[in-house]
PDB file of C-alpha atoms in Angstrom:
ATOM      1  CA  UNK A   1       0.000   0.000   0.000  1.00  0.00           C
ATOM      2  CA  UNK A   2       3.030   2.334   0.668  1.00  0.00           C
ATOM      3  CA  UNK A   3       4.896   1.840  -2.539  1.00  0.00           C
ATOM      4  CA  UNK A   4       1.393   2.432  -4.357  1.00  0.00           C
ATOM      5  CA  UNK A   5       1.108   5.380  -2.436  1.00  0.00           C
ATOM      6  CA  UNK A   6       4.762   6.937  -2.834  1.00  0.00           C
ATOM      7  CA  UNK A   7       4.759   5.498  -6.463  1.00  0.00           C
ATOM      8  CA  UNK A   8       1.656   8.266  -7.291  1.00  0.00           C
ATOM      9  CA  UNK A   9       2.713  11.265  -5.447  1.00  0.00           C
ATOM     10  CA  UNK A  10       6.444  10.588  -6.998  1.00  0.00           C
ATOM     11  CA  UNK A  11       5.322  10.834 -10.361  1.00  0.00           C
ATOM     12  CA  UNK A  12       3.823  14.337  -9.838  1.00  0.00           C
ATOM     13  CA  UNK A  13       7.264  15.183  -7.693  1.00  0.00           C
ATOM     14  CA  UNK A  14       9.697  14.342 -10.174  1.00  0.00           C
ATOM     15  CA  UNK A  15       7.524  16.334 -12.929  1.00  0.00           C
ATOM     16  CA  UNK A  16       7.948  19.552 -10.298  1.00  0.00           C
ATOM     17  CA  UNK A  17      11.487  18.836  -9.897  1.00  0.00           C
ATOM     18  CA  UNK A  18      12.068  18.961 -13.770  1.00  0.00           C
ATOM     19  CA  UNK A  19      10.278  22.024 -14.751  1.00  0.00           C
ATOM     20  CA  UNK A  20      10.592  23.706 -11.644  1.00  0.00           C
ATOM     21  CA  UNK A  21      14.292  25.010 -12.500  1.00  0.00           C
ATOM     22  CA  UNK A  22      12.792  26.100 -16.115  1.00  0.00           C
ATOM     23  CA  UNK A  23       9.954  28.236 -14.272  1.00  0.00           C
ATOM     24  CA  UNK A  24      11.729  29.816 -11.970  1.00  0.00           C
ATOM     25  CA  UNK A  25      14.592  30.860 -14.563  1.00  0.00           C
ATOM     26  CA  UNK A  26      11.644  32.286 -16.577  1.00  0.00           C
ATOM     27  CA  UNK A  27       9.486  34.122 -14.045  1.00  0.00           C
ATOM     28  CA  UNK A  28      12.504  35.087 -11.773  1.00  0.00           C
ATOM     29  CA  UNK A  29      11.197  36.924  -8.979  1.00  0.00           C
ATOM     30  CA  UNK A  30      14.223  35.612  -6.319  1.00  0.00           C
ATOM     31  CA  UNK A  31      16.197  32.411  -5.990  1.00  0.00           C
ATOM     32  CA  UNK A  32      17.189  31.540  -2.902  1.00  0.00           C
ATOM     33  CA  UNK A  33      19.113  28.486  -0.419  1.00  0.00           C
ATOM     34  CA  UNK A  34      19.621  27.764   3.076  1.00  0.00           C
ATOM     35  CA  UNK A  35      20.591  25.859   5.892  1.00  0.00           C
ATOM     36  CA  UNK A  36      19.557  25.414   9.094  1.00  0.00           C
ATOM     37  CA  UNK A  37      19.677  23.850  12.427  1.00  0.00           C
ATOM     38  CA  UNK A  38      17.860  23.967  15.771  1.00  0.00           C
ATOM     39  CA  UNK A  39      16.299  21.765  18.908  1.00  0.00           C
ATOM     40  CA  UNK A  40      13.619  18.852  18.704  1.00  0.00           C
ATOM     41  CA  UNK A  41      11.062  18.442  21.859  1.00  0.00           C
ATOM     42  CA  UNK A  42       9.408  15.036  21.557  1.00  0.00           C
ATOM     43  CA  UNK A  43       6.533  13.848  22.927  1.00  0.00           C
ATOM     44  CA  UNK A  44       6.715  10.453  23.357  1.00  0.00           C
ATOM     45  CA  UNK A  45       3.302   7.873  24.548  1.00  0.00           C
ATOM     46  CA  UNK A  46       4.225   4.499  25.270  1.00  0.00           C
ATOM     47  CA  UNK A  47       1.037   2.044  25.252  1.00  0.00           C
ATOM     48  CA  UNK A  48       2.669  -1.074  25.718  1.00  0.00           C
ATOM     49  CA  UNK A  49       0.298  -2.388  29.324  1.00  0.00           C
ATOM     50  CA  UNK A  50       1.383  -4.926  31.690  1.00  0.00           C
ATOM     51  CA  UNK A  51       0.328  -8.606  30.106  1.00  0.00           C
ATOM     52  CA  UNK A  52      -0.537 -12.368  31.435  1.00  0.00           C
ATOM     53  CA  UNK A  53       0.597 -14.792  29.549  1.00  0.00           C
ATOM     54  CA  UNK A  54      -0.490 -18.173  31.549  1.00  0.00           C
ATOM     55  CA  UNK A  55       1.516 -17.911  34.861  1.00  0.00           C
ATOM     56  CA  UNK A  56       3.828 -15.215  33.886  1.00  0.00           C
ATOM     57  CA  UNK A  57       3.156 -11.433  33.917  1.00  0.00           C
ATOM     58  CA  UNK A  58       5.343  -9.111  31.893  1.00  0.00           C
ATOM     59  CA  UNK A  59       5.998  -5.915  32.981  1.00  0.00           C
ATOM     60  CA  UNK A  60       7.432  -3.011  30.761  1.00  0.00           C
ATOM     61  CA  UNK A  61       8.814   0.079  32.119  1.00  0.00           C
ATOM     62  CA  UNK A  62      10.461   3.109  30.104  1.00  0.00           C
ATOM     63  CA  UNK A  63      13.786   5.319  30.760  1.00  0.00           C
ATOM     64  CA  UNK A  64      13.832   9.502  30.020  1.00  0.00           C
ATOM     65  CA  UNK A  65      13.809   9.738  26.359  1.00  0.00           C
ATOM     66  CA  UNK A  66      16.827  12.247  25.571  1.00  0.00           C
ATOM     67  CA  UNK A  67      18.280  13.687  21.985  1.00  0.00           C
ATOM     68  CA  UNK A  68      21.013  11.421  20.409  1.00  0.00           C
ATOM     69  CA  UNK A  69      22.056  14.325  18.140  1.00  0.00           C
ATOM     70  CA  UNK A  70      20.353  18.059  16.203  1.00  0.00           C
ATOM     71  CA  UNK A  71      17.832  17.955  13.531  1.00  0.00           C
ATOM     72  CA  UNK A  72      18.967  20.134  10.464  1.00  0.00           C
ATOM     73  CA  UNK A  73      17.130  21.136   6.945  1.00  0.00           C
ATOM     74  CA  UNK A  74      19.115  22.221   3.857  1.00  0.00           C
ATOM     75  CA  UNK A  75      16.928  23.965   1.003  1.00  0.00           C
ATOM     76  CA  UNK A  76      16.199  25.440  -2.069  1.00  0.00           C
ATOM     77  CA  UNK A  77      13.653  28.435  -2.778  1.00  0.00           C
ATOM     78  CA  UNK A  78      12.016  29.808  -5.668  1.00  0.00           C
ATOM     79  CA  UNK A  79       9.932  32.945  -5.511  1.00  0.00           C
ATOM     80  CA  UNK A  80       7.516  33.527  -8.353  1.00  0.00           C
ATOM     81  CA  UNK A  81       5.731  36.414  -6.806  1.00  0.00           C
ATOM     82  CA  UNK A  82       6.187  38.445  -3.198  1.00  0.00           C
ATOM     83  CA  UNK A  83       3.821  36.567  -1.859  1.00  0.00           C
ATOM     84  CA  UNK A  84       3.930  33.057  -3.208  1.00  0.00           C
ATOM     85  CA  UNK A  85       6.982  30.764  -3.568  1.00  0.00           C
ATOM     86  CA  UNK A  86       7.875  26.674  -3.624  1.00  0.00           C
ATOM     87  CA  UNK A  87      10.610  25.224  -1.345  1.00  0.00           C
ATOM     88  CA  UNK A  88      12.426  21.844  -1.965  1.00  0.00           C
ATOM     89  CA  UNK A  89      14.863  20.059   1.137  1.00  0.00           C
ATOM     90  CA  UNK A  90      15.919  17.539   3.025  1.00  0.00           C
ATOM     91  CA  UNK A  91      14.609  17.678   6.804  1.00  0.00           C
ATOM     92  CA  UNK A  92      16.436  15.615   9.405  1.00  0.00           C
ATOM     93  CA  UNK A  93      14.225  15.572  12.771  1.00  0.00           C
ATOM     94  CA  UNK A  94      17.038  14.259  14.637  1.00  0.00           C
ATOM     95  CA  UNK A  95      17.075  11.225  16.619  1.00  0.00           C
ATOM     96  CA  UNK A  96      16.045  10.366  20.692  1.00  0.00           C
ATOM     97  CA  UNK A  97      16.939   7.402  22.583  1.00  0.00           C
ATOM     98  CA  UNK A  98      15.423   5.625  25.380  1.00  0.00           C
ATOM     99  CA  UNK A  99      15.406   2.041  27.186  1.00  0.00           C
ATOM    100  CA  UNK A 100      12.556  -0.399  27.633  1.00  0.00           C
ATOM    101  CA  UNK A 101      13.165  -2.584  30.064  1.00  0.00           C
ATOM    102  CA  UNK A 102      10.450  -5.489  30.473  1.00  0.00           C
ATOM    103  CA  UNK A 103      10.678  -8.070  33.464  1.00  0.00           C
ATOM    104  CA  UNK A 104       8.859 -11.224  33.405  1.00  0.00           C
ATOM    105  CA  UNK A 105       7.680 -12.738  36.642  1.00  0.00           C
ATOM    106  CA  UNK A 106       6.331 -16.173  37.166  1.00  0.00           C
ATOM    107  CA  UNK A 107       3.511 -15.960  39.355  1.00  0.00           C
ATOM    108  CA  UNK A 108       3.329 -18.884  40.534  1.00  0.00           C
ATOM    109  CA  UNK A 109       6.882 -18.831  42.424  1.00  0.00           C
ATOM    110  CA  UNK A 110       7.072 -15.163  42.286  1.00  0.00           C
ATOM    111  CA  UNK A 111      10.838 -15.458  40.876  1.00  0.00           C
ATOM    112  CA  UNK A 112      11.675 -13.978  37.562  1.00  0.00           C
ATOM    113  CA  UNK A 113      10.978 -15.682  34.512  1.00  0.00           C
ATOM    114  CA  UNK A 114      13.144 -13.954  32.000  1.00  0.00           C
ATOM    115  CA  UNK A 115      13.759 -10.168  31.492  1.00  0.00           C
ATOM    116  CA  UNK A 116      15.315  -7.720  28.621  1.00  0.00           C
ATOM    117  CA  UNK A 117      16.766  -4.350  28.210  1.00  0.00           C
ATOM    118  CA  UNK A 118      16.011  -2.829  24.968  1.00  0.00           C
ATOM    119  CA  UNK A 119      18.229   0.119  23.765  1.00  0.00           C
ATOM    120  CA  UNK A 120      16.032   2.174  21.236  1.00  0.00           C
ATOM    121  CA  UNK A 121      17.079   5.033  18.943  1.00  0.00           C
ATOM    122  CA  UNK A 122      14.646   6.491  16.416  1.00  0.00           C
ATOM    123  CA  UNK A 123      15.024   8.792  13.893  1.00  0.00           C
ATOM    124  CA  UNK A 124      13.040  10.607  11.486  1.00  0.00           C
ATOM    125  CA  UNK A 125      14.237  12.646   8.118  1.00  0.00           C
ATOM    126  CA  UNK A 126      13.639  12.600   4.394  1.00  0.00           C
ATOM    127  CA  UNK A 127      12.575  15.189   1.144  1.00  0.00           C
ATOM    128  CA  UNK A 128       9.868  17.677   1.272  1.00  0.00           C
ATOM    129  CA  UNK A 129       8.738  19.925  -1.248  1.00  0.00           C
ATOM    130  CA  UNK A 130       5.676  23.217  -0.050  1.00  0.00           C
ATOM    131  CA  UNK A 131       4.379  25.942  -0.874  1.00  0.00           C
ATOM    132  CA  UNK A 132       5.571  29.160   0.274  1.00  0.00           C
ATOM    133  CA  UNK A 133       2.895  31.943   1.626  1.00  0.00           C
ATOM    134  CA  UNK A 134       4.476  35.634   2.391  1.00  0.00           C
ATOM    135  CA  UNK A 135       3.652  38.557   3.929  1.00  0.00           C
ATOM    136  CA  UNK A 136       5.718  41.947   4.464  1.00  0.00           C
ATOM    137  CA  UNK A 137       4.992  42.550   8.056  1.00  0.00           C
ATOM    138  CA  UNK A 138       7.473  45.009   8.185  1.00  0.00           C
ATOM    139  CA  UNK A 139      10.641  46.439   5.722  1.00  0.00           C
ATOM    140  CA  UNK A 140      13.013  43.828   7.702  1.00  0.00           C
ATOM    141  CA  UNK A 141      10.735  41.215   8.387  1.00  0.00           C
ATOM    142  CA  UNK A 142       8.288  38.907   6.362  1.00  0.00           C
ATOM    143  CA  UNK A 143       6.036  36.223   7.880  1.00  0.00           C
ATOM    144  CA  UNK A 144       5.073  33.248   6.050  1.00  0.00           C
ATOM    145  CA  UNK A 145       2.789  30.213   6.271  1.00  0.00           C
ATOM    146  CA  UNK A 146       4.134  26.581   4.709  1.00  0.00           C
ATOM    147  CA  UNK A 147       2.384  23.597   3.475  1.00  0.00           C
ATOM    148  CA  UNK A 148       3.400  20.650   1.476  1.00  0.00           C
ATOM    149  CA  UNK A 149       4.323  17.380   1.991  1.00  0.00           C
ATOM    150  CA  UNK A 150       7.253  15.229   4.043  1.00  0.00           C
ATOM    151  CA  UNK A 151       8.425  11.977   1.834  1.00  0.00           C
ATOM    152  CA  UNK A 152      10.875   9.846   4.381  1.00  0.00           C
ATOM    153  CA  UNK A 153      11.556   7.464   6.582  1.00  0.00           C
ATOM    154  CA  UNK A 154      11.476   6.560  10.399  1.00  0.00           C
ATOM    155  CA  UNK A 155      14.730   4.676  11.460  1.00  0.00           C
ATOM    156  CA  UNK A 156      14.788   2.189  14.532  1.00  0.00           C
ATOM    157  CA  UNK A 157      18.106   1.069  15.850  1.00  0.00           C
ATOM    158  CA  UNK A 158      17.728  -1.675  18.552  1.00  0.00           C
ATOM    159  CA  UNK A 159      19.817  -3.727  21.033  1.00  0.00           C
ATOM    160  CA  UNK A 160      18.430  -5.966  23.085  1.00  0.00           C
ATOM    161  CA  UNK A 161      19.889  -7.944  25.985  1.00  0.00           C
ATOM    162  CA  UNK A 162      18.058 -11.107  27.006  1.00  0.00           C
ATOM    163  CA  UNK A 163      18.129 -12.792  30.653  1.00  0.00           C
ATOM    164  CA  UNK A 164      17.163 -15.662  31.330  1.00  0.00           C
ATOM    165  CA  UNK A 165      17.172 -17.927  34.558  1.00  0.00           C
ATOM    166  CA  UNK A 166      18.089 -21.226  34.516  1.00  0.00           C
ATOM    167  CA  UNK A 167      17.579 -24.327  36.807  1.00  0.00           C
ATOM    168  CA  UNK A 168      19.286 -23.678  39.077  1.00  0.00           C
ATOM    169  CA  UNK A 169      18.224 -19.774  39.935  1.00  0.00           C
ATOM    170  CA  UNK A 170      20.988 -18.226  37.926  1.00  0.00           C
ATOM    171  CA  UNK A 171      20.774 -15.565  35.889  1.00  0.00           C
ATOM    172  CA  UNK A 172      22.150 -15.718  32.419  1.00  0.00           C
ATOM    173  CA  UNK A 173      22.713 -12.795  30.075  1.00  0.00           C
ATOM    174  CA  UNK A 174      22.654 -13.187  26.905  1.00  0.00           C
ATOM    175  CA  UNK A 175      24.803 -11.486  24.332  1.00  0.00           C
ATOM    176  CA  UNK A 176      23.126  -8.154  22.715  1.00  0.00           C
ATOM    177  CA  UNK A 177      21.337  -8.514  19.933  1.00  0.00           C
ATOM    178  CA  UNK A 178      21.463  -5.260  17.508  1.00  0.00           C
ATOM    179  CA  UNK A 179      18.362  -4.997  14.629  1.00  0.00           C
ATOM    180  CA  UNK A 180      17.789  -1.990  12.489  1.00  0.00           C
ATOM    181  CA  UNK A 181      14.389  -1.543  11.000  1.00  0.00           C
ATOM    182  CA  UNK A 182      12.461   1.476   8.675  1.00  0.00           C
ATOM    183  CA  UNK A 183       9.089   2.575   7.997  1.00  0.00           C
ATOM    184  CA  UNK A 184       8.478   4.609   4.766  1.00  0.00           C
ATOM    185  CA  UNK A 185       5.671   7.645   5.319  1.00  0.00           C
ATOM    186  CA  UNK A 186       3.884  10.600   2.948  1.00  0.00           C
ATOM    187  CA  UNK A 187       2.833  13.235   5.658  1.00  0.00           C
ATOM    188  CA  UNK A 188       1.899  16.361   5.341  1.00  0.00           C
ATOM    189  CA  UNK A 189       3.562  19.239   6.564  1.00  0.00           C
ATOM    190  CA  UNK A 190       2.394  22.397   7.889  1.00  0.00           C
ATOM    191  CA  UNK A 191       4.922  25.737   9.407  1.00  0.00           C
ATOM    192  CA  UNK A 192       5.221  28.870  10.554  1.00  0.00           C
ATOM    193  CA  UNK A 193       8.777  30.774   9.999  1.00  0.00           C
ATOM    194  CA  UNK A 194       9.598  34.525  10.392  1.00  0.00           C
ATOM    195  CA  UNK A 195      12.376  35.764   7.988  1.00  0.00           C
ATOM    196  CA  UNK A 196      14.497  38.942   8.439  1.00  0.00           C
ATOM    197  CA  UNK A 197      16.350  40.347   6.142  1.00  0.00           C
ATOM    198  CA  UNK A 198      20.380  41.110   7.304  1.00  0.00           C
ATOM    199  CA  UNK A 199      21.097  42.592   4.059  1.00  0.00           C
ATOM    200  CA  UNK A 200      20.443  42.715   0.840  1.00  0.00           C
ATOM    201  CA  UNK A 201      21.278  39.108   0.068  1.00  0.00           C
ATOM    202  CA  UNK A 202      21.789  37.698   3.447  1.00  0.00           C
ATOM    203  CA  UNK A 203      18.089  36.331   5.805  1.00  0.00           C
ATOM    204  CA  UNK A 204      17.573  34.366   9.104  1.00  0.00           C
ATOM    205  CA  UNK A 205      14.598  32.637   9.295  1.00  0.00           C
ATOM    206  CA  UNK A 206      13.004  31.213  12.261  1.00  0.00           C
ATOM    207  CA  UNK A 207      10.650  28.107  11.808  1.00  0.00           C
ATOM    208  CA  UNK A 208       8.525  25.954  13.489  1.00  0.00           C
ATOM    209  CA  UNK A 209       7.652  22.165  12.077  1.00  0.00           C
ATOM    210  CA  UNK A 210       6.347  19.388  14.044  1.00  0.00           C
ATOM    211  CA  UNK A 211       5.711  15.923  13.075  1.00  0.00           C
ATOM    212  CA  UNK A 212       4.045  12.743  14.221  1.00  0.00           C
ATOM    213  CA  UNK A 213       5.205   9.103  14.193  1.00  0.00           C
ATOM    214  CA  UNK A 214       3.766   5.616  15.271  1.00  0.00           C
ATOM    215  CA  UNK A 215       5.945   2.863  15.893  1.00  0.00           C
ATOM    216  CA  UNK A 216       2.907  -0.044  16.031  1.00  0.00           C
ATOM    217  CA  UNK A 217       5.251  -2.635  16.557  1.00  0.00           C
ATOM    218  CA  UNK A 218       6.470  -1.626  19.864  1.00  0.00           C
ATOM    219  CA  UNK A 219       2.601   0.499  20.763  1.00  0.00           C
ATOM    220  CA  UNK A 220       5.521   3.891  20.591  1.00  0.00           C
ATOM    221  CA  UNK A 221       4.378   6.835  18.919  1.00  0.00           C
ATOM    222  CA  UNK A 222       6.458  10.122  18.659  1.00  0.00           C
ATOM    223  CA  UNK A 223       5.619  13.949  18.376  1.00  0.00           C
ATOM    224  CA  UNK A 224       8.641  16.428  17.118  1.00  0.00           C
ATOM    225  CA  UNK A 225       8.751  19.647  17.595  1.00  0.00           C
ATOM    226  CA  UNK A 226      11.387  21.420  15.704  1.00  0.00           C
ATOM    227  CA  UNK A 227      12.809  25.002  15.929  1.00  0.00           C
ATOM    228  CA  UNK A 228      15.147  25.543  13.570  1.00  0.00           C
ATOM    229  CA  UNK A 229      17.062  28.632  12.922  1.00  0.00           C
ATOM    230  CA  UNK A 230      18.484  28.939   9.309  1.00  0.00           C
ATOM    231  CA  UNK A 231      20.280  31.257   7.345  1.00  0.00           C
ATOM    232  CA  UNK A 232      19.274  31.866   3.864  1.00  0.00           C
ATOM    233  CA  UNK A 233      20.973  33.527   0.641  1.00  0.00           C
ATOM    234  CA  UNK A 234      19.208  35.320  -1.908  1.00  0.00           C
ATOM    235  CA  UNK A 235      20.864  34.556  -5.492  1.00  0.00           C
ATOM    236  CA  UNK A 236      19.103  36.707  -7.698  1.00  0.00           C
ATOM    237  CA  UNK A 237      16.800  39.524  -7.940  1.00  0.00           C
TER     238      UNK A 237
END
């Protein structure tokens, strides 16, 4: 269902990619590009509930989920009209890591059936393309309003350390066991971003983008907030 998905809003991408460069050069108004980088607050909801399974009752439990390292965007701008442009990039969210532990208890001697320690990292980037909305708030400083779409991935990085108890009452861990795995996404995205001008050619622009992300294996889902200040060149006039 994905690939069907990505397959028909691809086609329609790549045709904007190709003439895109041809409009722009013939309707210049202002080219611009920029990079940026900023902080990510996540929201994190973890639904995975205490479970009995015969005569042994799992428990999960969660650590602080902290940033492994800083989102970024890199773009390029095309301005058709003061008020009206299209943006194409590449938006990394960043990445946050947490542990899950989950201890196993056999009810029916009350000792510990098995336990593991899952070390999760999760990160979230790909290509966007949206429109542009503008408006001169003041000589120095325009506002605008974004909308377009997110094509990417979510990456999770796992390593997971089994225990186990033997015979005997003696508790065996096992060696960790790394797995990588991706989900491919469409999503919309929606901003906000302030952009003042330095000089003539020279902007900082302020942005807000946020993003939601379900990880239904696990019953994790994930909501980044990114700030991002960037600073933009104007290349032509």
């Amino acid at each position: 269902m994905f690939k069907n998905k990505t397959k028909n809003i691809m086609r329609p991408l790549l045709l904007i990619f190709v003439l895109l460069p041809n409009l722009a050069f013939a309707y210049p108004i202002a080219h611009y590009m920029g990079f940026g980088t900023g902080y990510t607050w996540s929201e994190t909801s973890f639904n995975d509930q205490l479970r009995t399974l015969g005569a042994t009752e799992e428990t999960p439990s969660y650590s602080d989920v902290t940033r492994a390292d800083l989102p970024w965007q890199g773009f390029v701008g095309f301005r058709f009209h003061p008020n009206y442009g299209i943006e194409v990039g590449y938006r990394s969210y960043g990445s946050i890591e947490f542990d899950k532990t989950l201890t196993a208890i056999d009810t029916s001697t009350n000792k510990l059936a098995f336990g593991s320690v899952r070390e999760a990292e999760v990160s979230t980037q790909g290509f966007y393309i949206e429109h542009v909305f503008s408006y001169a708030a003041l000589q120095s400083l325009i506002l605008q309003a974004r909308a377009g779409v997110l094509i990417g991935s979510a990456t999770y990085t796992d390593i997971e350390t089994l225990t186990t108890v033997d015979d005997n009452d003696n508790q065996i861990e096992g060696t960790p066991q790394p797995s990588t795995s991706s989900d491919g996404f469409v999503k919309a995205q929606f901003a906000l971003s302030a952009l003042y001008k330095a000089s003539d050619v020279w902007f900082w622009r302020l942005q807000v983008n946020q993003i939601d992300i379900d990880h239904r294996d696990e019953k994790e889902s994930f909501s980044h907030w990114f700030t991002s200040l960037s600073v933009e060149y104007q290349l032509q006039e």
